[in-house]
PDB file of C-alpha atoms and ligand atoms in Angstrom:
ATOM      1  CA  UNK A 197      -3.579  15.176   8.145  1.00  0.00           C
ATOM      2  CA  UNK A 198      -5.457  12.273   6.976  1.00  0.00           C
ATOM      3  CA  UNK A 199      -5.387   8.276   6.564  1.00  0.00           C
ATOM      4  CA  UNK A 200      -6.455   7.474   3.003  1.00  0.00           C
ATOM      5  CA  UNK A 201      -7.935   4.310   1.460  1.00  0.00           C
ATOM      6  CA  UNK A 202      -5.420   1.708   0.280  1.00  0.00           C
ATOM      7  CA  UNK A 203      -6.457  -0.248  -3.071  1.00  0.00           C
ATOM      8  CA  UNK A 204      -6.291  -3.325  -3.064  1.00  0.00           C
ATOM      9  CA  UNK A 205      -5.475  -5.870  -5.559  1.00  0.00           C
ATOM     10  CA  UNK A 206      -6.900  -6.662  -8.359  1.00  0.00           C
ATOM     11  CA  UNK A 207      -8.257  -2.688  -8.749  1.00  0.00           C
ATOM     12  CA  UNK A 208      -7.315  -1.721 -12.036  1.00  0.00           C
ATOM     13  CA  UNK A 209      -6.370   1.484 -11.043  1.00  0.00           C
ATOM     14  CA  UNK A 210      -2.952  -0.156  -9.515  1.00  0.00           C
ATOM     15  CA  UNK A 211      -2.472  -0.018 -13.308  1.00  0.00           C
ATOM     16  CA  UNK A 212      -2.246   3.886 -13.498  1.00  0.00           C
ATOM     17  CA  UNK A 213       1.102   5.176 -15.082  1.00  0.00           C
ATOM     18  CA  UNK A 214       2.062   8.086 -12.675  1.00  0.00           C
ATOM     19  CA  UNK A 215       2.644  11.419 -14.179  1.00  0.00           C
ATOM     20  CA  UNK A 216       5.649  13.257 -12.675  1.00  0.00           C
ATOM     21  CA  UNK A 217       5.201  15.945 -10.321  1.00  0.00           C
ATOM     22  CA  UNK A 218       5.766  18.958 -12.129  1.00  0.00           C
ATOM     23  CA  UNK A 219       6.453  21.966  -8.423  1.00  0.00           C
ATOM     24  CA  UNK A 220       6.509  20.608  -5.675  1.00  0.00           C
ATOM     25  CA  UNK A 221       3.933  23.032  -3.608  1.00  0.00           C
ATOM     26  CA  UNK A 222       1.637  22.721  -0.339  1.00  0.00           C
ATOM     27  CA  UNK A 223      -0.241  20.998  -2.375  1.00  0.00           C
ATOM     28  CA  UNK A 224       2.352  17.724  -2.791  1.00  0.00           C
ATOM     29  CA  UNK A 225       3.660  18.417   0.823  1.00  0.00           C
ATOM     30  CA  UNK A 226       0.151  18.191   2.731  1.00  0.00           C
ATOM     31  CA  UNK A 227      -0.592  14.493   0.240  1.00  0.00           C
ATOM     32  CA  UNK A 228       2.704  13.330   1.447  1.00  0.00           C
ATOM     33  CA  UNK A 229       1.978  14.308   4.648  1.00  0.00           C
ATOM     34  CA  UNK A 230      -1.539  11.509   4.311  1.00  0.00           C
ATOM     35  CA  UNK A 231       0.761   9.384   2.495  1.00  0.00           C
ATOM     36  CA  UNK A 232       3.054   9.218   6.156  1.00  0.00           C
ATOM     37  CA  UNK A 233       0.089   8.925   8.291  1.00  0.00           C
ATOM     38  CA  UNK A 234      -1.166   6.099   5.677  1.00  0.00           C
ATOM     39  CA  UNK A 235       1.584   4.149   5.668  1.00  0.00           C
ATOM     40  CA  UNK A 236       2.412   4.566   9.840  1.00  0.00           C
ATOM     41  CA  UNK A 237      -0.857   3.431  10.684  1.00  0.00           C
ATOM     42  CA  UNK A 238      -0.985   0.573   8.426  1.00  0.00           C
ATOM     43  CA  UNK A 239       1.255  -0.418   9.259  1.00  0.00           C
ATOM     44  CA  UNK A 240       4.425  -0.868   6.616  1.00  0.00           C
ATOM     45  CA  UNK A 241       7.793   0.604   5.356  1.00  0.00           C
ATOM     46  CA  UNK A 242       6.848   1.590   1.599  1.00  0.00           C
ATOM     47  CA  UNK A 243       3.670   3.809  -0.605  1.00  0.00           C
ATOM     48  CA  UNK A 244       3.089   4.879  -3.608  1.00  0.00           C
ATOM     49  CA  UNK A 245       0.817   7.748  -4.385  1.00  0.00           C
ATOM     50  CA  UNK A 246      -0.645   4.716  -7.112  1.00  0.00           C
ATOM     51  CA  UNK A 247      -2.183   2.555  -4.076  1.00  0.00           C
ATOM     52  CA  UNK A 248      -4.236   5.724  -2.465  1.00  0.00           C
ATOM     53  CA  UNK A 249      -5.428   6.458  -6.480  1.00  0.00           C
ATOM     54  CA  UNK A 250      -3.337   9.717  -6.937  1.00  0.00           C
ATOM     55  CA  UNK A 251      -1.588   8.930  -9.920  1.00  0.00           C
ATOM     56  CA  UNK A 252       1.505  11.386  -9.261  1.00  0.00           C
ATOM     57  CA  UNK A 253       5.406  10.184  -9.300  1.00  0.00           C
ATOM     58  CA  UNK A 254       5.564  10.340  -5.410  1.00  0.00           C
ATOM     59  CA  UNK A 255       6.392   7.209  -2.714  1.00  0.00           C
ATOM     60  CA  UNK A 256       6.965   7.330   0.774  1.00  0.00           C
ATOM     61  CA  UNK A 257       9.300   4.870   2.608  1.00  0.00           C
ATOM     62  CA  UNK A 258      10.661   4.012   6.453  1.00  0.00           C
ATOM     63  CA  UNK A 259      12.755   1.417   7.064  1.00  0.00           C
ATOM     64  CA  UNK A 260      13.382   2.207  10.294  1.00  0.00           C
ATOM     65  CA  UNK A 261      12.132   0.005  13.069  1.00  0.00           C
ATOM     66  CA  UNK A 262      11.000   3.455  15.302  1.00  0.00           C
ATOM     67  CA  UNK A 263       9.719   5.415  12.709  1.00  0.00           C
ATOM     68  CA  UNK A 264      12.333   7.487  12.065  1.00  0.00           C
ATOM     69  CA  UNK A 265      13.782   7.701   9.015  1.00  0.00           C
ATOM     70  CA  UNK A 266      10.556   8.928   6.861  1.00  0.00           C
ATOM     71  CA  UNK A 267      11.842   9.663   2.814  1.00  0.00           C
ATOM     72  CA  UNK A 268      10.730  11.213   0.414  1.00  0.00           C
ATOM     73  CA  UNK A 269      11.493  10.203  -3.576  1.00  0.00           C
ATOM     74  CA  UNK A 270       9.398  12.342  -6.404  1.00  0.00           C
ATOM     75  CA  UNK A 271       9.885  12.011  -9.646  1.00  0.00           C
ATOM     76  CA  UNK A 272      12.454   9.044  -8.780  1.00  0.00           C
ATOM     77  CA  UNK A 273      15.006   7.439 -11.407  1.00  0.00           C
ATOM     78  CA  UNK A 274      16.643   4.883 -10.393  1.00  0.00           C
ATOM     79  CA  UNK A 275      20.232   3.350 -12.638  1.00  0.00           C
ATOM     80  CA  UNK A 276      20.814  -0.504 -12.317  1.00  0.00           C
ATOM     81  CA  UNK A 277      24.933  -0.382 -11.150  1.00  0.00           C
ATOM     82  CA  UNK A 278      26.135  -4.330 -11.059  1.00  0.00           C
ATOM     83  CA  UNK A 279      24.034  -7.385 -12.702  1.00  0.00           C
ATOM     84  CA  UNK A 280      23.825  -9.133  -8.905  1.00  0.00           C
ATOM     85  CA  UNK A 281      20.149  -9.713  -7.744  1.00  0.00           C
ATOM     86  CA  UNK A 282      19.359 -10.356  -4.137  1.00  0.00           C
ATOM     87  CA  UNK A 283      16.217 -12.233  -3.135  1.00  0.00           C
ATOM     88  CA  UNK A 284      14.065 -11.079  -1.098  1.00  0.00           C
ATOM     89  CA  UNK A 285       9.936 -12.198   0.385  1.00  0.00           C
ATOM     90  CA  UNK A 286       8.362  -8.631  -0.385  1.00  0.00           C
ATOM     91  CA  UNK A 287       4.791  -8.059   0.489  1.00  0.00           C
ATOM     92  CA  UNK A 288       2.316  -5.086  -0.155  1.00  0.00           C
ATOM     93  CA  UNK A 289      -0.162  -3.134   1.480  1.00  0.00           C
ATOM     94  CA  UNK A 290      -2.045  -3.780  -1.711  1.00  0.00           C
ATOM     95  CA  UNK A 291      -2.075  -7.395  -1.590  1.00  0.00           C
ATOM     96  CA  UNK A 292      -2.743  -7.819   2.495  1.00  0.00           C
ATOM     97  CA  UNK A 293      -1.669 -11.079   3.943  1.00  0.00           C
ATOM     98  CA  UNK A 294       0.486 -12.713   0.774  1.00  0.00           C
ATOM     99  CA  UNK A 295       4.156 -12.493   1.012  1.00  0.00           C
ATOM    100  CA  UNK A 296       6.092 -13.572  -1.766  1.00  0.00           C
ATOM    101  CA  UNK A 297      10.090 -14.149  -3.266  1.00  0.00           C
ATOM    102  CA  UNK A 298      10.746 -11.514  -5.563  1.00  0.00           C
ATOM    103  CA  UNK A 299      14.652 -11.194  -7.000  1.00  0.00           C
ATOM    104  CA  UNK A 300      14.940  -8.039  -7.966  1.00  0.00           C
ATOM    105  CA  UNK A 301      18.977  -6.005  -8.687  1.00  0.00           C
ATOM    106  CA  UNK A 302      20.798  -5.735  -5.595  1.00  0.00           C
ATOM    107  CA  UNK A 303      22.563  -2.631  -6.877  1.00  0.00           C
ATOM    108  CA  UNK A 304      20.845   0.465  -7.921  1.00  0.00           C
ATOM    109  CA  UNK A 305      21.091   4.172  -7.936  1.00  0.00           C
ATOM    110  CA  UNK A 306      17.893   6.776  -7.202  1.00  0.00           C
ATOM    111  CA  UNK A 307      18.046  10.236  -8.275  1.00  0.00           C
ATOM    112  CA  UNK A 308      14.604  11.728  -7.107  1.00  0.00           C
ATOM    113  CA  UNK A 309      13.475  15.319  -5.956  1.00  0.00           C
ATOM    114  CA  UNK A 310      13.016  15.501  -1.651  1.00  0.00           C
ATOM    115  CA  UNK A 311       9.823  16.949   0.204  1.00  0.00           C
ATOM    116  CA  UNK A 312      11.522  20.907  -0.794  1.00  0.00           C
ATOM    117  CA  UNK A 313      11.664  19.739  -4.668  1.00  0.00           C
ATOM    118  CA  UNK A 314      15.625  19.212  -3.895  1.00  0.00           C
ATOM    119  CA  UNK A 315      17.147  16.896  -6.416  1.00  0.00           C
ATOM    120  CA  UNK A 316      18.979  14.329  -4.325  1.00  0.00           C
ATOM    121  CA  UNK A 317      21.164  10.786  -5.230  1.00  0.00           C
ATOM    122  CA  UNK A 318      21.094   7.735  -3.245  1.00  0.00           C
ATOM    123  CA  UNK A 319      23.321   4.515  -3.749  1.00  0.00           C
ATOM    124  CA  UNK A 320      20.895   1.925  -1.373  1.00  0.00           C
ATOM    125  CA  UNK A 321      21.628  -1.729  -0.664  1.00  0.00           C
ATOM    126  CA  UNK A 322      19.551  -4.182   0.932  1.00  0.00           C
ATOM    127  CA  UNK A 323      15.979  -3.570   1.817  1.00  0.00           C
ATOM    128  CA  UNK A 324      16.558  -0.183   0.788  1.00  0.00           C
ATOM    129  CA  UNK A 325      16.794  -1.364  -2.711  1.00  0.00           C
ATOM    130  CA  UNK A 326      14.397  -3.420  -2.734  1.00  0.00           C
ATOM    131  CA  UNK A 327      11.930  -1.600  -1.349  1.00  0.00           C
ATOM    132  CA  UNK A 328      12.443   1.773  -3.484  1.00  0.00           C
ATOM    133  CA  UNK A 329      12.383  -0.524  -6.692  1.00  0.00           C
ATOM    134  CA  UNK A 330       9.187  -2.372  -5.635  1.00  0.00           C
ATOM    135  CA  UNK A 331       7.356   1.634  -5.063  1.00  0.00           C
ATOM    136  CA  UNK A 332       8.950   2.471  -8.220  1.00  0.00           C
ATOM    137  CA  UNK A 333       7.009   0.101 -10.014  1.00  0.00           C
ATOM    138  CA  UNK A 334       4.171   0.610  -8.469  1.00  0.00           C
ATOM    139  CA  UNK A 335       4.350   4.378 -10.224  1.00  0.00           C
ATOM    140  CA  UNK A 336       4.288   2.013 -13.416  1.00  0.00           C
ATOM    141  CA  UNK A 337       1.378   0.486 -12.585  1.00  0.00           C
ATOM    142  CA  UNK A 338       2.910  -2.753 -11.432  1.00  0.00           C
ATOM    143  CA  UNK A 339       2.309  -5.062  -8.728  1.00  0.00           C
ATOM    144  CA  UNK A 340       4.932  -7.656  -7.187  1.00  0.00           C
ATOM    145  CA  UNK A 341       2.501 -10.290  -7.684  1.00  0.00           C
ATOM    146  CA  UNK A 342       3.496  -9.790 -11.549  1.00  0.00           C
ATOM    147  CA  UNK A 343       6.904 -11.867 -10.803  1.00  0.00           C
ATOM    148  CA  UNK A 344       5.579 -14.898  -9.189  1.00  0.00           C
ATOM    149  CA  UNK A 345       4.054 -17.455 -11.273  1.00  0.00           C
ATOM    150  CA  UNK A 346       0.605 -17.070 -12.853  1.00  0.00           C
ATOM    151  CA  UNK A 347      -0.797 -19.704 -10.718  1.00  0.00           C
ATOM    152  CA  UNK A 348       0.411 -18.647  -7.355  1.00  0.00           C
ATOM    153  CA  UNK A 349      -1.011 -14.789  -8.418  1.00  0.00           C
ATOM    154  CA  UNK A 350      -4.405 -16.426  -9.400  1.00  0.00           C
ATOM    155  CA  UNK A 351      -4.034 -17.644  -5.931  1.00  0.00           C
ATOM    156  CA  UNK A 352      -3.962 -14.572  -4.163  1.00  0.00           C
ATOM    157  CA  UNK A 353      -6.134 -12.905  -6.682  1.00  0.00           C
ATOM    158  CA  UNK A 354      -9.118 -15.178  -5.583  1.00  0.00           C
ATOM    159  CA  UNK A 355      -8.453 -15.484  -2.202  1.00  0.00           C
ATOM    160  CA  UNK A 356      -8.515 -10.874  -1.723  1.00  0.00           C
ATOM    161  CA  UNK A 357     -11.248 -10.364  -4.375  1.00  0.00           C
ATOM    162  CA  UNK A 358     -13.184 -13.090  -1.401  1.00  0.00           C
ATOM    163  CA  UNK A 359     -12.023 -11.201   1.371  1.00  0.00           C
ATOM    164  CA  UNK A 360     -13.159  -7.850  -0.204  1.00  0.00           C
ATOM    165  CA  UNK A 361     -16.545  -9.331  -1.449  1.00  0.00           C
ATOM    166  CA  UNK A 362     -17.387 -10.495   2.449  1.00  0.00           C
ATOM    167  CA  UNK A 363     -15.666  -7.072   3.785  1.00  0.00           C
ATOM    168  CA  UNK A 364     -18.217  -4.856   1.226  1.00  0.00           C
TER     169      UNK A 364
HETATM  170  C1  QAP B 130       7.368  -3.069   0.154  1.00  0.00           C
HETATM  171  O1  QAP B 130       5.264  -3.313   1.567  1.00  0.00           O
HETATM  172  C2  QAP B 130       7.881  -4.498   0.101  1.00  0.00           C
HETATM  173  O2  QAP B 130       0.855  -8.282   3.850  1.00  0.00           O
HETATM  174  C3  QAP B 130       6.272  -2.311   1.689  1.00  0.00           C
HETATM  175  O3  QAP B 130      -0.790  -7.577   5.854  1.00  0.00           O
HETATM  176  C4  QAP B 130       7.811  -4.948   1.334  1.00  0.00           C
HETATM  177  O4  QAP B 130       4.872  -2.156   3.750  1.00  0.00           O
HETATM  178  C5  QAP B 130       9.268  -3.950  -0.271  1.00  0.00           C
HETATM  179  C6  QAP B 130       2.210  -5.229   5.104  1.00  0.00           C
HETATM  180  C7  QAP B 130       8.621  -5.716   1.776  1.00  0.00           C
HETATM  181  C8  QAP B 130       9.986  -4.921   0.132  1.00  0.00           C
HETATM  182  C9  QAP B 130      10.168  -6.002   1.216  1.00  0.00           C
HETATM  183  C10 QAP B 130       1.537  -5.885   4.373  1.00  0.00           C
HETATM  184  C11 QAP B 130       1.305  -4.565   5.561  1.00  0.00           C
HETATM  185  C12 QAP B 130       2.792  -4.234   4.634  1.00  0.00           C
HETATM  186  C13 QAP B 130       0.730  -7.101   4.587  1.00  0.00           C
HETATM  187  C14 QAP B 130       4.212  -2.944   3.303  1.00  0.00           C
HETATM  188  C15 QAP B 130       0.238  -6.833   5.650  1.00  0.00           C
HETATM  189  C16 QAP B 130      -0.404  -5.346   6.251  1.00  0.00           C
HETATM  190  C17 QAP B 130       3.557  -3.855   3.308  1.00  0.00           C
HETATM  191 CO1   CO B 131       3.497  -1.918  -2.387  1.00  0.00          CO
END
């Protein structure tokens, strides 16, 4: 297992469109294991392959308190079921230290493949519904800061660039 380097905003590689996984094989399962190790180490509740500079449609997630509910979504597709929205104070491992409220559809269906390549469907609500939408955005090159005001986004960009320079 390995802890992978997480790309940080405004790294342009976070804007890459992920490709569908054509075969869920052992190399994909190794990547998934490394993504879980990276996410739990951070710690975080969700990580998309895009964030570790692998441009395949893979997301790992665990919103439990005790790391007891690992979820894998390969080639996820979302359908919005109703037009009500849920505001949530979102963060992101690629935007460390910053949280902003984002409104997203509250009621969705997710269809995806699991780590064995088997199709499954979920109708999550609450944090799980928010988190899967946030992670699917990563696969499409989108970040939660894209939904906030340009002034706030620029402020976050400047602060992160400064801390990245200091670490370099
Ligand atoms: C996405 O985010 C998410 O700023 C997952 O310093 C978050 O795991 C979706 C983290 C909230 C919906 C609601 C963030 C860790 C982890 C930070 C995460 C930080 C350290 C974020
Ligand atoms: Co994120």
